[in-house]
Amino acid sequence: MVVEPIAEQQAAPKLTRKDFASSADPRWCPGCGDYSILAQTQKMLPNLGVPREKLVFVSGIGCASRFPYYMNTYGFHSIHGRAPTLATGLKVARPDLQLWVITGDGDALSIGGNHFLHALRRNIDINIILFNNRIYGLTKGQYSPTSELGKRTKSSPMGSIDAPINPISVALAAEATFVARSFDTDPPHLIETLERAARHRGGSFVEVYQNCNIFNDGAYRAFTDKPVRLQRMLYLKDGEPMRYGVEQEMAVRLNGLAAECVDLREEPDAEPLVHDASRTDPSVAHLLARMSYPEMPVPVGVFRDVEKPTYDALLEEQIEMASAQQGKGDIRALLRGDTTWQVE
Amino acid sequence: MMVKLTVETDRAGRERDRVTIRFAGDSGDGMQLAGNRFTDSTALFGNDFSTLPDFPAEIRAPAGSLAGVSAFQISFSNQRIHTPGDAPDTLIAMNPAALKMNLGDLPRGGLIIVNEEAFTTTNLKKAGYAANPLGDGSLSDYRIISVPLTKLAVEAAREFPVSVQQAERTRNLAALGLVCWLYGRDLESTLQWVAVKFERNPAIVQANQSALRAGYNYGETAELADASVRVGPAKLPPGEYRNITGNQATSLGIVAAAHLSGQSVVYASYPITPASEILELLASYRNFGVKTVQAEDEIAAAGVALGAAFGGALGLTGTSGPGLALKAETVGLAVSTELPLVILDIQRAGPSTGMPTKTEQGDLLQAFFGRNSESPVCIVAPSSPGDCFYLAIEAIRIAQKYMTPVIFLSDTYLGNTSEPWIVPAIDEIAPIVIRHHTDPEGFAPFIRDSETLARPYALPGTPGLEHRVGGLEKADGSGDVSYDPLNHQRMVDLRAEKIERIAQDVPALEVEGPQEGDVLVLGWGSTRGAILSAADQARAEGVPVSTAHLRYLNPFPHNLGAVLRRFRRVLIPENNSGQLRLLIRAKYLIDAHGLNKVMGKPFTAVEIAEGIIQLSEESRGR
């Protein structure tokens, strides 16, 4: 969504993080990654210049879905998996609002999988933020659709036999026009990513790796911990070669139809892939989505950012077109229909 | 188009008060089209009428099979009528399967028009006939007009550049032409309709028009005059009329409600028989600002409608019974968040997928109780095709005024059946007043109006009213999440009390006939026509009976209990196994009797009349 501050708001004092905090005290467990995502969202929103009353946070069910209660904006805490449907209806009714869907891995990819797909393929102008902790937290620790195969949880004491789903791949397969990933322990990156999602016109999807310190502590620590982050994660930057490592000594390049890592100290002439999120063809984005630790660095940033007509705009267009072609609806003529007859 | 009535009086024909015709053929025979065209010319002629389409769920079941038979019944009269007729006087059977499936409904002495060319060995076998019924004397109790309809159609099309297949396809128009001749109907409206319908293909227009005339002329030349019947125009209340089905009227009611409230409509639906037609109709009203969303599933459709309602649009979703089951959790969310969501349920035979194209009133208890916990909603049920218009408006009015979900229970029969309808004067319908809260002073999302108990409708976008709603229990007033035991009790009671207060807007139940006495027939929804006709029949037999019809099911009209107690016996006919009866017994402790038919078909008047007479005899101790 392209957000431009409206004239009267420019005169108003710029809002701050505190303006977006509601009076309700967050009730997530101490140390939960959700606190960081809430804080970064509240820090980011003043940058957009959108008045508070124009923002609506819609959520489903799960720890993440308590998010709207903590935002001093409009909010709707709905039912499990269905937040994208409510957001779709609200955006259709009110294109003037900026909509955020807050969801989790169970909410978006299990019970709400269908709505997640269809909201993205319609390219309705909403922002879907998925807090992925790879576990069911609110129900106290069952495996989720992103839990790794073999994971031992309360509902999988011998290890999960469900193959996990990859949220970025699913979003790309649904033809999402904006697909990104960030994580809870890199606030500047999270703020930048959320802001780009907000500014994208169309359906935006951001996966946020989020730590559940109670039921799945350290799920991402192997590559998100500060000392190893630079070696094990790939920060995607538009127009720049895909390089990583403390000295940017490593690169990702194409080998046939696959991505591979290359050590530039050994192969100085290697040609790294240059990141271009605006590429219409999603093939490279799909390759990036499949990269995972430890074989490859884990990409974060914007995988895909392309322009397509949005569902809400197309609907408004049809209404204008119909009114132009058929004339504005005349209720009396409609009630009479094609044929009437008079009884004296 | 306003058409002048021309009453043909120059041709002979026996006068009758009422005639019922059934067009039956293969799904591909175009019987719905023939029936609808005949209906239009009957409307223009000035009869009162009622129609009933009856088609299989399969788009094209194997040609010639019993499963593929599609039928359309119309009853027309020179008096007021309320049903599409108990049994046809005349059956048009385009093939052996159509004859076999429908013959049982035709009284002895009835007229059968058959397309004789379709009675081939193959078709007879497909229909399960060992011998050709046209030749073995088995139809000797009926009057038969055996016509080579396909040949008539092909010959009529000979001079036009159409293929043989295209020419054969006009046999339904030939059949229609013959029926028009038999009942003295003008061809003009059908000729015009054909010209508009196929305007891009002049040859097809000519072939169809020619087939229609050929059928008509066949009647003229084949000396069928003794079969010809006249039914004069009915004395209807004066006014401008149109033909309307329940689904059409429902769609128009929704657009009218948008006009009356000044709000836009968001209608979200997932295709399902027999509700899809409403989605299709509303999708064609974009120039009225109507926004339709074909959602990915039933749950999404409910969610879209509820999200739209949160934003201030008129949020509606439409479905049939299986879809209502899927929407249940979202309806519960609308109960909890107290938002104005309207859910249309065009009921069909169940359980599960059931019989998708057949009627039933089986979802009343689902509408009442099909959600978790204490989750009361308002329920209305239209009683005729035209009434769908007015109750759709009422459903939206109540939803907005009381900030509540409203379920609208129509059914397959009501949705598809048609009747003449006085075009409503939109300016004479009360506006729908919607007050969006804008004042931040003292605002809380769950403080209540003292009269209606409705909470304030504060739309996103309103500065200073930022608030959160959700499915968690809310503190009375503030709307903050609350697990307080006493608060939960209070909120449960308040939500129930709010629905009860809707009764102040529900008109008192009117009794037609004696205001007290022996037998009261209490109906709801689509059974009204059959009940009225049945009561007339019972009275003609000397049995006094009264009727009352519920259009509001939750809450009931405030005087319902008092009305019920004025009668010694209460009979409740329903196309289910006794769902309203269960509620009436539970609420009023009255020993109501049920008359229950769950066959996928509406009641005939005779079925209800017999029930009335039997109960009346019991009441009088015979």
PDB file of N, CA and C in Angstrom, chain B residues 427-464:
ATOM      1  N   ASP B 427     -40.704   4.729  -2.076  1.00  0.00           N
ATOM      2  CA  ASP B 427     -40.835   5.912  -1.211  1.00  0.00           C
ATOM      3  C   ASP B 427     -41.804   5.679  -0.054  1.00  0.00           C
ATOM      4  N   GLU B 428     -42.597   4.615  -0.159  1.00  0.00           N
ATOM      5  CA  GLU B 428     -43.549   4.344   0.923  1.00  0.00           C
ATOM      6  C   GLU B 428     -42.986   3.382   1.962  1.00  0.00           C
ATOM      7  N   ILE B 429     -41.759   2.950   1.758  1.00  0.00           N
ATOM      8  CA  ILE B 429     -41.127   2.068   2.744  1.00  0.00           C
ATOM      9  C   ILE B 429     -40.284   2.931   3.683  1.00  0.00           C
ATOM     10  N   ALA B 430     -40.430   2.677   4.983  1.00  0.00           N
ATOM     11  CA  ALA B 430     -39.730   3.507   5.978  1.00  0.00           C
ATOM     12  C   ALA B 430     -38.217   3.409   5.771  1.00  0.00           C
ATOM     13  N   PRO B 431     -37.526   4.534   5.841  1.00  0.00           N
ATOM     14  CA  PRO B 431     -36.063   4.500   5.718  1.00  0.00           C
ATOM     15  C   PRO B 431     -35.447   3.655   6.840  1.00  0.00           C
ATOM     16  N   ILE B 432     -34.274   3.104   6.577  1.00  0.00           N
ATOM     17  CA  ILE B 432     -33.535   2.372   7.619  1.00  0.00           C
ATOM     18  C   ILE B 432     -32.578   3.376   8.258  1.00  0.00           C
ATOM     19  N   VAL B 433     -32.851   3.694   9.511  1.00  0.00           N
ATOM     20  CA  VAL B 433     -32.048   4.715  10.190  1.00  0.00           C
ATOM     21  C   VAL B 433     -30.844   4.050  10.845  1.00  0.00           C
ATOM     22  N   ILE B 434     -29.665   4.475  10.456  1.00  0.00           N
ATOM     23  CA  ILE B 434     -28.437   3.927  11.050  1.00  0.00           C
ATOM     24  C   ILE B 434     -27.681   5.071  11.696  1.00  0.00           C
ATOM     25  N   ARG B 435     -27.381   4.914  12.970  1.00  0.00           N
ATOM     26  CA  ARG B 435     -26.632   5.957  13.672  1.00  0.00           C
ATOM     27  C   ARG B 435     -25.229   5.448  13.979  1.00  0.00           C
ATOM     28  N   HIS B 436     -24.264   5.999  13.277  1.00  0.00           N
ATOM     29  CA  HIS B 436     -22.870   5.661  13.584  1.00  0.00           C
ATOM     30  C   HIS B 436     -22.399   6.597  14.683  1.00  0.00           C
ATOM     31  N   HIS B 437     -21.837   6.026  15.729  1.00  0.00           N
ATOM     32  CA  HIS B 437     -21.402   6.826  16.865  1.00  0.00           C
ATOM     33  C   HIS B 437     -20.131   7.601  16.489  1.00  0.00           C
ATOM     34  N   THR B 438     -20.093   8.883  16.845  1.00  0.00           N
ATOM     35  CA  THR B 438     -18.896   9.674  16.496  1.00  0.00           C
ATOM     36  C   THR B 438     -18.323  10.442  17.683  1.00  0.00           C
ATOM     37  N   ASP B 439     -19.071  10.515  18.781  1.00  0.00           N
ATOM     38  CA  ASP B 439     -18.652  11.375  19.885  1.00  0.00           C
ATOM     39  C   ASP B 439     -17.727  10.635  20.853  1.00  0.00           C
ATOM     40  N   PRO B 440     -16.471  11.076  20.959  1.00  0.00           N
ATOM     41  CA  PRO B 440     -15.542  10.379  21.866  1.00  0.00           C
ATOM     42  C   PRO B 440     -15.906  10.564  23.350  1.00  0.00           C
ATOM     43  N   GLU B 441     -16.699  11.584  23.665  1.00  0.00           N
ATOM     44  CA  GLU B 441     -17.029  11.890  25.053  1.00  0.00           C
ATOM     45  C   GLU B 441     -17.783  10.713  25.695  1.00  0.00           C
ATOM     46  N   GLY B 442     -17.164  10.100  26.680  1.00  0.00           N
ATOM     47  CA  GLY B 442     -17.809   9.015  27.409  1.00  0.00           C
ATOM     48  C   GLY B 442     -18.012   7.742  26.611  1.00  0.00           C
ATOM     49  N   PHE B 443     -17.298   7.645  25.471  1.00  0.00           N
ATOM     50  CA  PHE B 443     -17.499   6.460  24.619  1.00  0.00           C
ATOM     51  C   PHE B 443     -16.888   5.203  25.228  1.00  0.00           C
ATOM     52  N   ALA B 444     -17.640   4.129  25.166  1.00  0.00           N
ATOM     53  CA  ALA B 444     -17.100   2.791  25.424  1.00  0.00           C
ATOM     54  C   ALA B 444     -17.853   1.860  24.493  1.00  0.00           C
ATOM     55  N   PRO B 445     -17.171   0.847  23.934  1.00  0.00           N
ATOM     56  CA  PRO B 445     -17.800   0.065  22.863  1.00  0.00           C
ATOM     57  C   PRO B 445     -18.978  -0.801  23.305  1.00  0.00           C
ATOM     58  N   PHE B 446     -19.110  -1.075  24.598  1.00  0.00           N
ATOM     59  CA  PHE B 446     -20.199  -1.953  25.010  1.00  0.00           C
ATOM     60  C   PHE B 446     -21.137  -1.322  26.042  1.00  0.00           C
ATOM     61  N   ILE B 447     -21.258   0.005  25.977  1.00  0.00           N
ATOM     62  CA  ILE B 447     -22.371   0.624  26.706  1.00  0.00           C
ATOM     63  C   ILE B 447     -23.597   0.461  25.813  1.00  0.00           C
ATOM     64  N   ARG B 448     -24.791   0.498  26.389  1.00  0.00           N
ATOM     65  CA  ARG B 448     -25.967   0.093  25.618  1.00  0.00           C
ATOM     66  C   ARG B 448     -27.059   1.145  25.567  1.00  0.00           C
ATOM     67  N   ASP B 449     -27.777   1.113  24.466  1.00  0.00           N
ATOM     68  CA  ASP B 449     -28.976   1.928  24.334  1.00  0.00           C
ATOM     69  C   ASP B 449     -30.026   1.368  25.295  1.00  0.00           C
ATOM     70  N   SER B 450     -30.688   2.257  26.038  1.00  0.00           N
ATOM     71  CA  SER B 450     -31.587   1.756  27.080  1.00  0.00           C
ATOM     72  C   SER B 450     -32.827   1.086  26.493  1.00  0.00           C
ATOM     73  N   GLU B 451     -33.207   1.481  25.291  1.00  0.00           N
ATOM     74  CA  GLU B 451     -34.417   0.904  24.701  1.00  0.00           C
ATOM     75  C   GLU B 451     -34.119  -0.421  23.990  1.00  0.00           C
ATOM     76  N   THR B 452     -33.087  -0.442  23.177  1.00  0.00           N
ATOM     77  CA  THR B 452     -32.818  -1.624  22.342  1.00  0.00           C
ATOM     78  C   THR B 452     -31.720  -2.516  22.911  1.00  0.00           C
ATOM     79  N   LEU B 453     -30.967  -2.014  23.849  1.00  0.00           N
ATOM     80  CA  LEU B 453     -29.768  -2.676  24.385  1.00  0.00           C
ATOM     81  C   LEU B 453     -28.658  -2.795  23.337  1.00  0.00           C
ATOM     82  N   ALA B 454     -28.815  -2.112  22.201  1.00  0.00           N
ATOM     83  CA  ALA B 454     -27.758  -2.139  21.186  1.00  0.00           C
ATOM     84  C   ALA B 454     -26.545  -1.370  21.684  1.00  0.00           C
ATOM     85  N   ARG B 455     -25.372  -1.856  21.318  1.00  0.00           N
ATOM     86  CA  ARG B 455     -24.145  -1.121  21.652  1.00  0.00           C
ATOM     87  C   ARG B 455     -23.881  -0.083  20.565  1.00  0.00           C
ATOM     88  N   PRO B 456     -23.046   0.916  20.845  1.00  0.00           N
ATOM     89  CA  PRO B 456     -22.797   1.938  19.823  1.00  0.00           C
ATOM     90  C   PRO B 456     -22.071   1.360  18.609  1.00  0.00           C
ATOM     91  N   TYR B 457     -22.432   1.852  17.436  1.00  0.00           N
ATOM     92  CA  TYR B 457     -21.814   1.404  16.180  1.00  0.00           C
ATOM     93  C   TYR B 457     -20.751   2.434  15.845  1.00  0.00           C
ATOM     94  N   ALA B 458     -19.527   2.141  16.238  1.00  0.00           N
ATOM     95  CA  ALA B 458     -18.415   3.085  16.041  1.00  0.00           C
ATOM     96  C   ALA B 458     -17.496   2.528  14.964  1.00  0.00           C
ATOM     97  N   LEU B 459     -17.425   3.225  13.842  1.00  0.00           N
ATOM     98  CA  LEU B 459     -16.709   2.678  12.690  1.00  0.00           C
ATOM     99  C   LEU B 459     -15.229   3.023  12.706  1.00  0.00           C
ATOM    100  N   PRO B 460     -14.373   2.100  12.293  1.00  0.00           N
ATOM    101  CA  PRO B 460     -12.969   2.432  12.063  1.00  0.00           C
ATOM    102  C   PRO B 460     -12.895   3.661  11.153  1.00  0.00           C
ATOM    103  N   GLY B 461     -11.942   4.511  11.443  1.00  0.00           N
ATOM    104  CA  GLY B 461     -11.852   5.760  10.694  1.00  0.00           C
ATOM    105  C   GLY B 461     -12.371   6.930  11.503  1.00  0.00           C
ATOM    106  N   THR B 462     -13.101   6.629  12.595  1.00  0.00           N
ATOM    107  CA  THR B 462     -13.641   7.707  13.431  1.00  0.00           C
ATOM    108  C   THR B 462     -12.598   8.094  14.480  1.00  0.00           C
ATOM    109  N   PRO B 463     -12.101   9.343  14.441  1.00  0.00           N
ATOM    110  CA  PRO B 463     -11.047   9.727  15.383  1.00  0.00           C
ATOM    111  C   PRO B 463     -11.551   9.676  16.837  1.00  0.00           C
ATOM    112  N   GLY B 464     -10.704   9.197  17.703  1.00  0.00           N
ATOM    113  CA  GLY B 464     -11.013   9.210  19.129  1.00  0.00           C
ATOM    114  C   GLY B 464     -11.818   8.026  19.617  1.00  0.00           C
TER     115      GLY B 464
END
